[in-house]
Short mmCIF file of C-alpha atoms and ligand atoms in Angstrom, two decimals:
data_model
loop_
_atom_site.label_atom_id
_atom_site.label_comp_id
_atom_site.label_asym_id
_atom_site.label_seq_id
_atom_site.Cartn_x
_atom_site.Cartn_y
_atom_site.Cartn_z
CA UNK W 1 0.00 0.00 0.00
CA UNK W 2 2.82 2.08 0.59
CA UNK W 3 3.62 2.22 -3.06
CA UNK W 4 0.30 3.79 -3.72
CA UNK W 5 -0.75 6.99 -5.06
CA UNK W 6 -3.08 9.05 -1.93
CA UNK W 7 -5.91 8.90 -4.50
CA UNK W 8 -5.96 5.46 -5.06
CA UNK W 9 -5.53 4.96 -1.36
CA UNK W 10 -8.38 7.23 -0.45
CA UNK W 11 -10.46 5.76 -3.29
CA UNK W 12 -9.94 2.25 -2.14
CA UNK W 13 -10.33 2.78 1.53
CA UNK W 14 -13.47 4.94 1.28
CA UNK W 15 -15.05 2.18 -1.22
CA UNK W 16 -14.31 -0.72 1.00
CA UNK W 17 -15.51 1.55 4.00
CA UNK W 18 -19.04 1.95 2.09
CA UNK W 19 -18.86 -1.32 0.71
CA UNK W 20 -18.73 -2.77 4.79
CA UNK W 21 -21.23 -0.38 5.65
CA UNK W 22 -23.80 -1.32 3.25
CA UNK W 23 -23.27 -4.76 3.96
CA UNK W 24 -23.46 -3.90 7.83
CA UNK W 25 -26.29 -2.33 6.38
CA UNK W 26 -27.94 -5.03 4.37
CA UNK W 27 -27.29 -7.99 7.25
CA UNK W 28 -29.00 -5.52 10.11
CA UNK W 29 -31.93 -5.21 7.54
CA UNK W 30 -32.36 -8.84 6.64
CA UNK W 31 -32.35 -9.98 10.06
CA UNK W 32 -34.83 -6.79 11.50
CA UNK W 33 -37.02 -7.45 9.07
CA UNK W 34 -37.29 -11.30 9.37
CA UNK W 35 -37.89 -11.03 12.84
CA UNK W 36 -40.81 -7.91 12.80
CA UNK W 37 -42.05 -9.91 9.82
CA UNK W 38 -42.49 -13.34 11.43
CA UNK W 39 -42.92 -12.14 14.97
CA UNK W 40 -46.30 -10.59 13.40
CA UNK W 41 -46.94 -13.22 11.83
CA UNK W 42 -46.71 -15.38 15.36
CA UNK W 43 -49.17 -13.00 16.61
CA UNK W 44 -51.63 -12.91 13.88
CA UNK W 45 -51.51 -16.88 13.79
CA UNK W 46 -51.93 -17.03 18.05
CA UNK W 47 -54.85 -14.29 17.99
CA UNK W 48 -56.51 -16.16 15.17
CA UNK W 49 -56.40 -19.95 16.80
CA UNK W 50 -57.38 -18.68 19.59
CA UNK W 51 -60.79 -17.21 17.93
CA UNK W 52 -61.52 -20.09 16.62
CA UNK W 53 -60.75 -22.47 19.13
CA UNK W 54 -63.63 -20.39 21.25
CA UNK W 55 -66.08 -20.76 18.77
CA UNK W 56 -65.75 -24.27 17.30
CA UNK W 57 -67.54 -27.16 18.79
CA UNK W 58 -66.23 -30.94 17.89
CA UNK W 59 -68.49 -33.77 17.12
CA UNK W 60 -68.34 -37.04 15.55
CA UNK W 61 -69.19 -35.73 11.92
CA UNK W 62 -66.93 -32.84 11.93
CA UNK W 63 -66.11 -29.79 13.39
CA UNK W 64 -68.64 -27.01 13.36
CA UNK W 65 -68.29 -23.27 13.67
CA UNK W 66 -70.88 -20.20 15.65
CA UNK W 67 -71.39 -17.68 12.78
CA UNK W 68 -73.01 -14.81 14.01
CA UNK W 69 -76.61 -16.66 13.80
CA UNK W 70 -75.57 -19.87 13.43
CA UNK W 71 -73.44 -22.92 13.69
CA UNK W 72 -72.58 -24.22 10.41
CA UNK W 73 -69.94 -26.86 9.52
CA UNK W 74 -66.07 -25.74 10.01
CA UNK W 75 -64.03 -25.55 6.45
CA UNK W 76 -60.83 -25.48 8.44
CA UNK W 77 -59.94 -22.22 6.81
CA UNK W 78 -59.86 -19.15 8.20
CA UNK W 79 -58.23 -15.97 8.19
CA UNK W 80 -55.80 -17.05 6.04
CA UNK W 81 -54.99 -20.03 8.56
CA UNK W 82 -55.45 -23.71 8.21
CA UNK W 83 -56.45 -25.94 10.67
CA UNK W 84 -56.37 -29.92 11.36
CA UNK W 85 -57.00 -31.29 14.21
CA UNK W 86 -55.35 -34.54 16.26
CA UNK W 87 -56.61 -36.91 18.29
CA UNK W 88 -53.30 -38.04 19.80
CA UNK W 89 -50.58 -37.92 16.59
CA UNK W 90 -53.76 -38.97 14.68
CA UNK W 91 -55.66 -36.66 12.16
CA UNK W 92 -59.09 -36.81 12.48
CA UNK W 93 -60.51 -33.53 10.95
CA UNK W 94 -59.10 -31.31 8.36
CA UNK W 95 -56.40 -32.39 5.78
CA UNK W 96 -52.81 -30.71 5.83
CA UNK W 97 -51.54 -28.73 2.84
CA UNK W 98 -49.42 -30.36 0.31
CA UNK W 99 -45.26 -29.88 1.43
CA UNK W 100 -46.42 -29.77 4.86
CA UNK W 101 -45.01 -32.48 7.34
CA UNK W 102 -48.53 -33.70 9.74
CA UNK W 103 -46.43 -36.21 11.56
CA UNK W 104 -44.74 -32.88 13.49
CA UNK W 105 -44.33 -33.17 16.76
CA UNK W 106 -47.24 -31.83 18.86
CA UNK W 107 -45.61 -28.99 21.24
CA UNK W 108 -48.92 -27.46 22.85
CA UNK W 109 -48.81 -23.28 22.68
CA UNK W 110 -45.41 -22.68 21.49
CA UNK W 111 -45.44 -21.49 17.58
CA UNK W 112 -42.69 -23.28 15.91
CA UNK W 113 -41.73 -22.99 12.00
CA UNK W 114 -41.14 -25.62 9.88
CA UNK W 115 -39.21 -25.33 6.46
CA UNK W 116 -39.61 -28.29 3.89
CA UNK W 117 -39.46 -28.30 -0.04
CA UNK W 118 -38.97 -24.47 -0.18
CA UNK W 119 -42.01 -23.83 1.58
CA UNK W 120 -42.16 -22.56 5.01
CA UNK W 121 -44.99 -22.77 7.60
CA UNK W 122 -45.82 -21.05 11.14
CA UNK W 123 -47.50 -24.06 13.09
CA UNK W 124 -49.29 -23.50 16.46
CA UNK W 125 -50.61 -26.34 18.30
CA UNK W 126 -53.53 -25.72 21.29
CA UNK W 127 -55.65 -28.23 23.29
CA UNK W 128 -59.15 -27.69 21.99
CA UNK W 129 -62.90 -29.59 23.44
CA UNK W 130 -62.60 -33.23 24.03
CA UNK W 131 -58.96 -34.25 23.88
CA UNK W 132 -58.57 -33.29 20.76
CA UNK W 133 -55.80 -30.88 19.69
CA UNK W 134 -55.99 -28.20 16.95
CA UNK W 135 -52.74 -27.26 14.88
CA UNK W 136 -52.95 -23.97 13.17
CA UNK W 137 -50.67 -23.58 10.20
CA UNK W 138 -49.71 -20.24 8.29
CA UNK W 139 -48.16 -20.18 4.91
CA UNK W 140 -45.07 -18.11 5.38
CA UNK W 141 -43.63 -18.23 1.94
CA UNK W 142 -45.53 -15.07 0.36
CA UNK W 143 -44.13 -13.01 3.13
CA UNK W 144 -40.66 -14.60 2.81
CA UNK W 145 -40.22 -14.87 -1.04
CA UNK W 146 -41.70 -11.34 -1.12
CA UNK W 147 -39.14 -10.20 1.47
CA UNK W 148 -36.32 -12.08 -0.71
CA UNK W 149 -37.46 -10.37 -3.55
CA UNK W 150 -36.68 -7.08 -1.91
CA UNK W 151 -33.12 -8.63 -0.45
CA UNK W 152 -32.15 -9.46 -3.95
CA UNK W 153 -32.90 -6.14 -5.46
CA UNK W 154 -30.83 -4.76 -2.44
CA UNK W 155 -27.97 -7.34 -3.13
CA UNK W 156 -28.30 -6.11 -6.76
CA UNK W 157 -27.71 -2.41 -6.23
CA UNK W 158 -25.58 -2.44 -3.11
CA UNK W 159 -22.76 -3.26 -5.54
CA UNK W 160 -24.08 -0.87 -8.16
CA UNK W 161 -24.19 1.82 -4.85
CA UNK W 162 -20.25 1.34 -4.21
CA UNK W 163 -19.61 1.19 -7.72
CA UNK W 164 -21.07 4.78 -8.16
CA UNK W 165 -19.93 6.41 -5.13
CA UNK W 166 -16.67 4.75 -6.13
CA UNK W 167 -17.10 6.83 -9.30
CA UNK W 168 -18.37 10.04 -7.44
CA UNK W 169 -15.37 9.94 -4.57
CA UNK W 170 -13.39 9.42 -7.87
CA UNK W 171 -14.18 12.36 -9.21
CA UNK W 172 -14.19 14.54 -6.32
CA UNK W 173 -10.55 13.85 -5.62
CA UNK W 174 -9.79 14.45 -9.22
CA UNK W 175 -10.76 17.60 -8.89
CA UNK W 176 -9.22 18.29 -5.59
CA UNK W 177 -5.97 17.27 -6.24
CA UNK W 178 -5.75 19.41 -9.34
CA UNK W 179 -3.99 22.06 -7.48
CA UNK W 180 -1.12 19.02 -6.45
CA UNK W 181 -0.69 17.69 -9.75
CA UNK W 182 0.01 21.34 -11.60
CA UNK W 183 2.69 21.62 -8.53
CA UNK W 184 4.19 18.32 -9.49
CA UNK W 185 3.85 19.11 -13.24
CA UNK W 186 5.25 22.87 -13.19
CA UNK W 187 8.36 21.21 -10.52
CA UNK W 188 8.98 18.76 -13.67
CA UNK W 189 9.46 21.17 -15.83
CA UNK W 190 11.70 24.21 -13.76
CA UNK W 191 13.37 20.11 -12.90
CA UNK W 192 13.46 19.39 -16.85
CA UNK W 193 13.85 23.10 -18.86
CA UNK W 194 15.17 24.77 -15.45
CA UNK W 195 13.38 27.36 -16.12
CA UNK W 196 12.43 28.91 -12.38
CA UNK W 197 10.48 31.50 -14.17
CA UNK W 198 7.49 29.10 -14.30
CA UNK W 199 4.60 29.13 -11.71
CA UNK W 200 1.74 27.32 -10.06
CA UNK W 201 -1.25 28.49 -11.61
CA UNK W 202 -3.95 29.22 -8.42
CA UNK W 203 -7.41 30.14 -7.92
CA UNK W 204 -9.38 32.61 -5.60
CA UNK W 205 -9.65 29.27 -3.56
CA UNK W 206 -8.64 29.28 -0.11
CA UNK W 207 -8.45 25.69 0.96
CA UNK W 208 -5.23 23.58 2.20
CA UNK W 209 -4.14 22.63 -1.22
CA UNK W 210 -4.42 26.19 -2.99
CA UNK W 211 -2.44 27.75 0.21
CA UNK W 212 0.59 24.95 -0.42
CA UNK W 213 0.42 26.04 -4.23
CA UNK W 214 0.78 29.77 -3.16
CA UNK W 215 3.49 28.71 -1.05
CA UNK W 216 5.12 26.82 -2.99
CA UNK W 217 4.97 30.48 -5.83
CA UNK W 218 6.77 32.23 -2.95
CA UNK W 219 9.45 29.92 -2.54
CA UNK W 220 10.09 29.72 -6.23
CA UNK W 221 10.18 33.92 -6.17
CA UNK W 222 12.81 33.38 -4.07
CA UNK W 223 14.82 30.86 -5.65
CA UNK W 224 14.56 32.46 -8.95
CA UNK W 225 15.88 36.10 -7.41
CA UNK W 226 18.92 34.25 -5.68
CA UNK W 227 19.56 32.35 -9.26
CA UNK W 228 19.55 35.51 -11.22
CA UNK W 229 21.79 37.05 -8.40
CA UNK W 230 24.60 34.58 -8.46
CA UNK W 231 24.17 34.80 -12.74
CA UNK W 232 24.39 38.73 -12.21
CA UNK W 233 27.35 37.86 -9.91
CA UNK W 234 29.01 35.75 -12.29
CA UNK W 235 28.56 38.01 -14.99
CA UNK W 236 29.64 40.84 -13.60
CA UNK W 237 32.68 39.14 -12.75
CA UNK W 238 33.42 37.97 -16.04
CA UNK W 239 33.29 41.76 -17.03
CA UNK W 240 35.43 43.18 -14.43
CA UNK W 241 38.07 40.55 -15.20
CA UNK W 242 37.91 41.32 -18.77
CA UNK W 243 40.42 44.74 -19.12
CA UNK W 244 43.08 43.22 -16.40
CA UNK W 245 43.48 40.23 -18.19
CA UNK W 246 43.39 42.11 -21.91
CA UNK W 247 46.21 44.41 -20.30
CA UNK W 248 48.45 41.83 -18.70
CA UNK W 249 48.03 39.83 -22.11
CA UNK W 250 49.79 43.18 -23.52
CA UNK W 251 52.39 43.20 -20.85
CA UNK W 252 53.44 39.65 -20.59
CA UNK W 253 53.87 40.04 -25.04
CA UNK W 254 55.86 43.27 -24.22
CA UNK W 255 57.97 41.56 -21.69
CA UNK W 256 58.32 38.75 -23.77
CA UNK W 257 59.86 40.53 -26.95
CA UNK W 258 61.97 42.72 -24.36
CA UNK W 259 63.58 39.68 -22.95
CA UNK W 260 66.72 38.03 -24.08
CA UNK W 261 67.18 35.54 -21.48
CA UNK W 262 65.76 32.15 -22.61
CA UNK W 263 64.66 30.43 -19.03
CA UNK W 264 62.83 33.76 -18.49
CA UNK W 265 61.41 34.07 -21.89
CA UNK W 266 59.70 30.29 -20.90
CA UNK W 267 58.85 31.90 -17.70
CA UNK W 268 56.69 34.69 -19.50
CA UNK W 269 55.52 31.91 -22.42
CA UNK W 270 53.79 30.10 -19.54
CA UNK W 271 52.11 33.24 -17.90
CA UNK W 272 50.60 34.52 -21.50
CA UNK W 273 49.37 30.77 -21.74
CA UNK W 274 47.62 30.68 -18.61
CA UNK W 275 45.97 34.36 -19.37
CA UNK W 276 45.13 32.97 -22.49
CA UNK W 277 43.37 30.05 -20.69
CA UNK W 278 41.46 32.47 -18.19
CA UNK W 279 40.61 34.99 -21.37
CA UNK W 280 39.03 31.83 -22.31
CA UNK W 281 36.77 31.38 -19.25
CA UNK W 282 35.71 34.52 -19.30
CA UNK W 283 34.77 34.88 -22.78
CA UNK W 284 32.92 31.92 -22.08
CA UNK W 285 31.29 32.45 -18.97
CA UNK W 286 30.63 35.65 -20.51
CA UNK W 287 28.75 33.93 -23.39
CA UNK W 288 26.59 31.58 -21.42
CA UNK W 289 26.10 35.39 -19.45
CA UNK W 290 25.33 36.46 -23.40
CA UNK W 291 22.65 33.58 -23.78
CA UNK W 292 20.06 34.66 -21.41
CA UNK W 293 19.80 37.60 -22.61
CA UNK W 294 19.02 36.88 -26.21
CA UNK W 295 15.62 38.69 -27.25
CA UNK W 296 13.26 37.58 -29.65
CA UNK W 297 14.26 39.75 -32.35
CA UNK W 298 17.71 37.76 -32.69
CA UNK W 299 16.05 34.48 -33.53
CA UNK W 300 15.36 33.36 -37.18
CA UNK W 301 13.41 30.46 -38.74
CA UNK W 302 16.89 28.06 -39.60
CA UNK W 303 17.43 24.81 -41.28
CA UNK W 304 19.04 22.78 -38.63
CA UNK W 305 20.53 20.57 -40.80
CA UNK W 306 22.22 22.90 -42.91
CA UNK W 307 23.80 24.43 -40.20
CA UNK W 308 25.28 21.71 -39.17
CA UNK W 309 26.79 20.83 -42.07
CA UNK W 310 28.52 24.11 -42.17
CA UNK W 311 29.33 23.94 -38.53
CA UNK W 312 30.91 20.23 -39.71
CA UNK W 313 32.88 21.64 -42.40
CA UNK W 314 34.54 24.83 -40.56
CA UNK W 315 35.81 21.92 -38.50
CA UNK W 316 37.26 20.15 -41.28
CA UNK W 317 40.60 20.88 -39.96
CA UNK W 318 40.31 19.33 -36.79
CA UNK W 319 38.47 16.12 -38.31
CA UNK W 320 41.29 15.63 -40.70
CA UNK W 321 43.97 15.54 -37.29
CA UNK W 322 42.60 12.60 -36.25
CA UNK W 323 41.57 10.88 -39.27
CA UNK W 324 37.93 11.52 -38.30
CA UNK W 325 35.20 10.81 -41.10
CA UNK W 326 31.83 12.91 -40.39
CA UNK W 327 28.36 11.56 -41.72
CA UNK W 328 25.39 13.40 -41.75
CA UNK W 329 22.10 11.06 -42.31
CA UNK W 330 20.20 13.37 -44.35
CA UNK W 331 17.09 14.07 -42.68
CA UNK W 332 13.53 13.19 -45.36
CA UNK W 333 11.26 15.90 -42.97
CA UNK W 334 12.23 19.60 -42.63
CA UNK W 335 14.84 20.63 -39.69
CA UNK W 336 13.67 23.71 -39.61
CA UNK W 337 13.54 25.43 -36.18
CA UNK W 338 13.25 28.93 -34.61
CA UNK W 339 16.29 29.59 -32.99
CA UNK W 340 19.34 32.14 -32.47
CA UNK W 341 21.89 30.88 -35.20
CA UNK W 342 24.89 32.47 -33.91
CA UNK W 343 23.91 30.66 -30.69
CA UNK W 344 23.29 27.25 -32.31
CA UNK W 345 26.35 27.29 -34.24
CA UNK W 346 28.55 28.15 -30.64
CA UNK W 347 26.16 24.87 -29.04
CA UNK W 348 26.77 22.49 -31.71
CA UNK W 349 30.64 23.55 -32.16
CA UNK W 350 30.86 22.39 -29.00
CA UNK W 351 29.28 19.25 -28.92
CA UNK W 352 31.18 18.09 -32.16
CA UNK W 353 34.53 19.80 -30.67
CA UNK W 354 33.82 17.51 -28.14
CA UNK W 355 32.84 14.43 -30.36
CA UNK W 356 36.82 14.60 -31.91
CA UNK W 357 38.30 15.97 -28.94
CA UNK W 358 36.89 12.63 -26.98
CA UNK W 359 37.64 10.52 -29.78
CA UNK W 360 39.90 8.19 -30.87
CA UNK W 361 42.25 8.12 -34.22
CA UNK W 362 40.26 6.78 -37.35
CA UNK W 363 36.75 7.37 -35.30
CA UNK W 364 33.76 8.39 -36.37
CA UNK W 365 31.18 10.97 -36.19
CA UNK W 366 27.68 10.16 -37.71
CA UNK W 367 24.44 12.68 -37.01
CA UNK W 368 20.97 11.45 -37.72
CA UNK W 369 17.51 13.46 -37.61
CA UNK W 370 14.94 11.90 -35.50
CA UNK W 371 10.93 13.67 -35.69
CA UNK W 372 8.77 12.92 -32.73
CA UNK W 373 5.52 14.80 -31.62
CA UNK W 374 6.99 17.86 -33.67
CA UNK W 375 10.19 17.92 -31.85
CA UNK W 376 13.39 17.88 -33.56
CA UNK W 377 16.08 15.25 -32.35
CA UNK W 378 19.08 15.70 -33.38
CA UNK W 379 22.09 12.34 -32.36
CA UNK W 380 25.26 13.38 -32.15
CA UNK W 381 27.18 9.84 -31.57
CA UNK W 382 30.65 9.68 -31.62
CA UNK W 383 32.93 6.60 -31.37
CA UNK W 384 35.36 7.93 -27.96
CA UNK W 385 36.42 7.08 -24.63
CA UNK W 386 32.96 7.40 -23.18
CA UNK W 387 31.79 8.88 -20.11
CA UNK W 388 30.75 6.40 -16.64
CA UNK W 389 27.83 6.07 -16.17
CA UNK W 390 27.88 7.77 -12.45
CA UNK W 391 29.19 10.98 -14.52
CA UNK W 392 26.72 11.79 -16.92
CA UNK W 393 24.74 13.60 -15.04
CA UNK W 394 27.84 15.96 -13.77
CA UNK W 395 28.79 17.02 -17.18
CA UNK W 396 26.69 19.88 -18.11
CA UNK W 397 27.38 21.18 -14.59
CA UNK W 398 29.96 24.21 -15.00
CA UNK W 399 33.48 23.71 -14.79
CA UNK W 400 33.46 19.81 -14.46
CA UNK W 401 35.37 17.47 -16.23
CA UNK W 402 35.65 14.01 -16.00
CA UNK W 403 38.48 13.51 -16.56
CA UNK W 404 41.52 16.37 -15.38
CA UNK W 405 44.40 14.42 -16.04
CA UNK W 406 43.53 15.16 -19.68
CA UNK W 407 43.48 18.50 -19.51
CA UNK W 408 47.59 19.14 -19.80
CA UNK W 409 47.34 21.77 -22.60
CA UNK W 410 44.63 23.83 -20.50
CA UNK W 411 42.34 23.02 -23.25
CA UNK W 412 39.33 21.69 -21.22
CA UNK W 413 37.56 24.19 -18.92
CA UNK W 414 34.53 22.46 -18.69
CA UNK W 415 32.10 25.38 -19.92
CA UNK W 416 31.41 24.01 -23.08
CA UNK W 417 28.11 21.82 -22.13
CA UNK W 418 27.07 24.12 -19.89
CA UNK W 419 26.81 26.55 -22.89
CA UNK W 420 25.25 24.23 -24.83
CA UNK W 421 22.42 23.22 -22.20
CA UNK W 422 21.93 26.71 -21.61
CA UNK W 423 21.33 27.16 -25.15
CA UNK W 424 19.45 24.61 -25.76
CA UNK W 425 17.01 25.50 -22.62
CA UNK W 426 16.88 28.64 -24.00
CA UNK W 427 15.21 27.46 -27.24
CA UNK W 428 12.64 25.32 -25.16
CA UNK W 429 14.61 22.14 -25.59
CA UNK W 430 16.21 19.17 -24.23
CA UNK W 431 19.72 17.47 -23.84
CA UNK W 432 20.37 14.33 -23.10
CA UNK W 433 23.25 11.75 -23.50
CA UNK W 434 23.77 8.09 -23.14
CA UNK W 435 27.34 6.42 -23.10
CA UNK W 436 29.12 3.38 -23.15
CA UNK W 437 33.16 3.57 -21.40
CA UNK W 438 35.50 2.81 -24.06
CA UNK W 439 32.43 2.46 -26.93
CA UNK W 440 31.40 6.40 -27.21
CA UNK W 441 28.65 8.86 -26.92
CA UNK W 442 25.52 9.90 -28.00
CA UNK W 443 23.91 13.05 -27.37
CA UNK W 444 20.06 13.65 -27.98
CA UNK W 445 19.23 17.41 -28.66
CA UNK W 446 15.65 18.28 -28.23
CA UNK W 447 14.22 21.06 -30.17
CA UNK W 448 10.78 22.48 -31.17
CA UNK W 449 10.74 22.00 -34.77
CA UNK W 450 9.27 25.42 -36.41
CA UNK W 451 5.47 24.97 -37.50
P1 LIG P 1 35.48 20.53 -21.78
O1 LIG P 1 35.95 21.89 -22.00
O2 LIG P 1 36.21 19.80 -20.70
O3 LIG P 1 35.34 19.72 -23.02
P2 LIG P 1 32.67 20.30 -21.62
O4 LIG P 1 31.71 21.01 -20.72
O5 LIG P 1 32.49 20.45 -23.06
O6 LIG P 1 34.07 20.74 -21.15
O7 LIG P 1 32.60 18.77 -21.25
C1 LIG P 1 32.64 18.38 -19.88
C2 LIG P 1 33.25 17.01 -19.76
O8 LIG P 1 32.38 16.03 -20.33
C3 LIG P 1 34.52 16.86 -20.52
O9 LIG P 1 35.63 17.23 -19.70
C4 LIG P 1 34.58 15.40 -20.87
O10 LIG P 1 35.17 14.67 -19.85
C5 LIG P 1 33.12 15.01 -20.98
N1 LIG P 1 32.67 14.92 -22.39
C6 LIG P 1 32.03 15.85 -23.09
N2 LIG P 1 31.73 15.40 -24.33
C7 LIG P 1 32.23 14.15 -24.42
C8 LIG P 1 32.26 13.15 -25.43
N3 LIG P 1 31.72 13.35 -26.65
N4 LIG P 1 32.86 11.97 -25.15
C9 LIG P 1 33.38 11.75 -23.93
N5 LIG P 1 33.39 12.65 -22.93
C10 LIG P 1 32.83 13.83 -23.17
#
């Protein structure tokens, strides 16, 4: 049960609560009405012998009965009662009804029932005139099939009840736990696009579930002004560092064509590297900075595909170091998509910089086209070292790399995903990768495809 959802666990424990009720229900009102029924019935039957057993009078013929003005012969009917009567266990008057049992026991003023053949009688035995004793019987099977008529209808709906309240309690919570499942959907998606921007949308309601939802608004106000203050932070960095850097790039060169003495002219060759290689974070950092601020008027309707295949070929240099062949599976549906191209070019760059950085000699790079539900995949598979599986979902985090023993040439920052996610959020898509150590890499971009 733990695994359930709280609907289905309200659902099922509110029908099973109704379903034992109604047949608490159903049991109390099959016995209670048995009894009332029959106990009547015992009355009727005790009141009714009784009347006749003062106005009957025995002889050898027959029995006979006082009528108002006079005695005339006893049909052993009345008021819906039979009557015999027994001298000993013998009958001697009257005849008993078919499916009823005359060799009963005689059990004087006590009303007893007996069942046989589906038939079921109310039998009342009394000492009458003469020795003789008179059995009333009452036919109790009109009352009881009539009764069990009504118990079947109930045993008929009672199920069709639960089903429908089932139904009703169904759709009540449905409706009630609307307000949880936009809060679960609209956490999926700042979890999946990270976009914090997004909110819970809430009602003029006041109940417990609207006030989380509000709550839950707040917190997200929060967490999106302390994002966009560390990106502000970060940015603003990235500027300030800028002009230093620019001028002790022009220093270090000065210094370096000033200098005659070799071990210091190495000394100087490694400080203008490692400028070089923080001129490249911040002209990075300073581009994913660059990407969230990209307005609408920058995008254009481009061919995916084609730009690809330029971004492939500016890279042709690269390729050919390795020994790299490049195959693009030309796409049979338009790639077009709405995008920033100066963007997407910097994005997919990096993910094929990546592809032969991360690859071996004489690999291979092959792109295919996928369209699903008008969404744009684009593969990017490459035939490299591969990335563990515990580290795939570190790579797109800024500044990580798996790998930093690699990194002797300062090549490798580790901004290059992040640039691309950001990107690719940016555009209302998706990245995601799947790898196999020493096999390669595939990465899946998800894109809107332009309509
Ligand atoms: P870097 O500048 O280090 O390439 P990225 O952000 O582009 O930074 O990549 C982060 C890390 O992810 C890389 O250091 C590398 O270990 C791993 N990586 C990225 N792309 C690939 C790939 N195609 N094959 C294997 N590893 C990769």
């Amino acid at each position: 049960m733990k695994r359930w959802s709280i609907k289905f666990k309200i659902i099922f424990l509110y029908t099973l609560f109704f379903a034992l009720l109604i047949t608490l229900e159903f049991y109390l009102l099959r016995t209670s009405a048995n009894q009332i029924l029959n106990s009547q019935a015992e009355q009727d039957i005790v009141n009714s012998a009784n009347a006749v057993a003062n106005s009957i009078q025995i002889e050898d013929d027959g029995v006979y009965i006082e009528t108002l003005d006079e005695e005339e012969h006893f049909n052993y009917y009345h008021d819906g009662v039979i009557y015999m009567f027994y001298e000993g266990n013998q009958v001697v008057f009257g005849q008993a009804p078919s499916n009823f049992d005359e060799t009963t026991a005689i059990h004087l003023n006590t009303v007893k029932t007996q069942d046989l053949n589906g038939m079921s009688w109310l039998v009342y035995d009394l000492s009458v005139e003469k020795g003789y004793t008179m059995r009333a019987i009452y036919d109790l099977t009109p009352i009881s099939s009539s009764t069990q008529q009504v118990f079947l209808i109930t045993e008929i709906l009672s199920p069709i009840l639960v089903l429908i309240s089932a139904v009703g309690v169904y759709i009540i919570i449905r409706r009630s736990f609307k307000p949880i499942r936009d809060i679960y959907q609209t956490a999926s998606e700042i979890k999946e696009k990270e976009d914090y921007s997004k909110r819970i949308k809430t009602s003029n309601s006041k109940d417990e579930v609207h006030r989380l939802a509000e709550m839950v608004n707040l917190m997200l106000d929060h967490v999106e002004q302390s994002m966009n203050r560390e990106k502000q932070f970060s940015s603003n960095v990235s500027h300030e560092l800028r002009t230093p850097l620019t001028v002790m790039q022009a220093q270090a060169e000065y210094l370096l064509e000033q200098t005659k003495d070799e071990t210091k002219k190495t000394e100087i060759k490694t400080i203008i590297h490692q400028i070089a290689f923080m001129e490249n974070i911040v002209t990075q950092l300073l581009e994913i900075t660059r990407t969230r601020q990209i307005s609408k008027e920058e995008m254009d309707i481009i061919d995916l595909h084609e730009l690809i295949k330029l971004t492939g070929e500016s890279l042709t240099p690269k390729l050919e170091e390795k020994n790299i062949s490049f195959t693009i599976n030309a796409p049979i549906f338009s790639t077009k998509i709405y995008c920033n191209q100066t963007m997407m070019i910097r994005a997919f760059t990096n993910l094929i910089t990546n592809a032969i950085k991360y690859n071996k000699e004489n690999g291979t790079i092959m792109i295919r086209f996928k369209k699903e539900n008008n969404q744009l995949i684009t593969m990017i598979s490459d035939t490299g070292v591969g990335i563990a599986k515990d580290k795939l979902e570190q790579i797109f985090n800024p500044f990580y790399r798996v790998d930093e023993s690699r990194n002797q040439n300062n090549e490798s920052i580790g901004l290059g995903l992040s640039l691309v996610r950001e990107v690719i959020l940016l555009h209302n898509g998706e990245i995601q990768v799947e790898s196999i150590e020493g096999v390669g890499t595939t990465f899946f971009i998800h894109l809107p495809l332009n309509k």
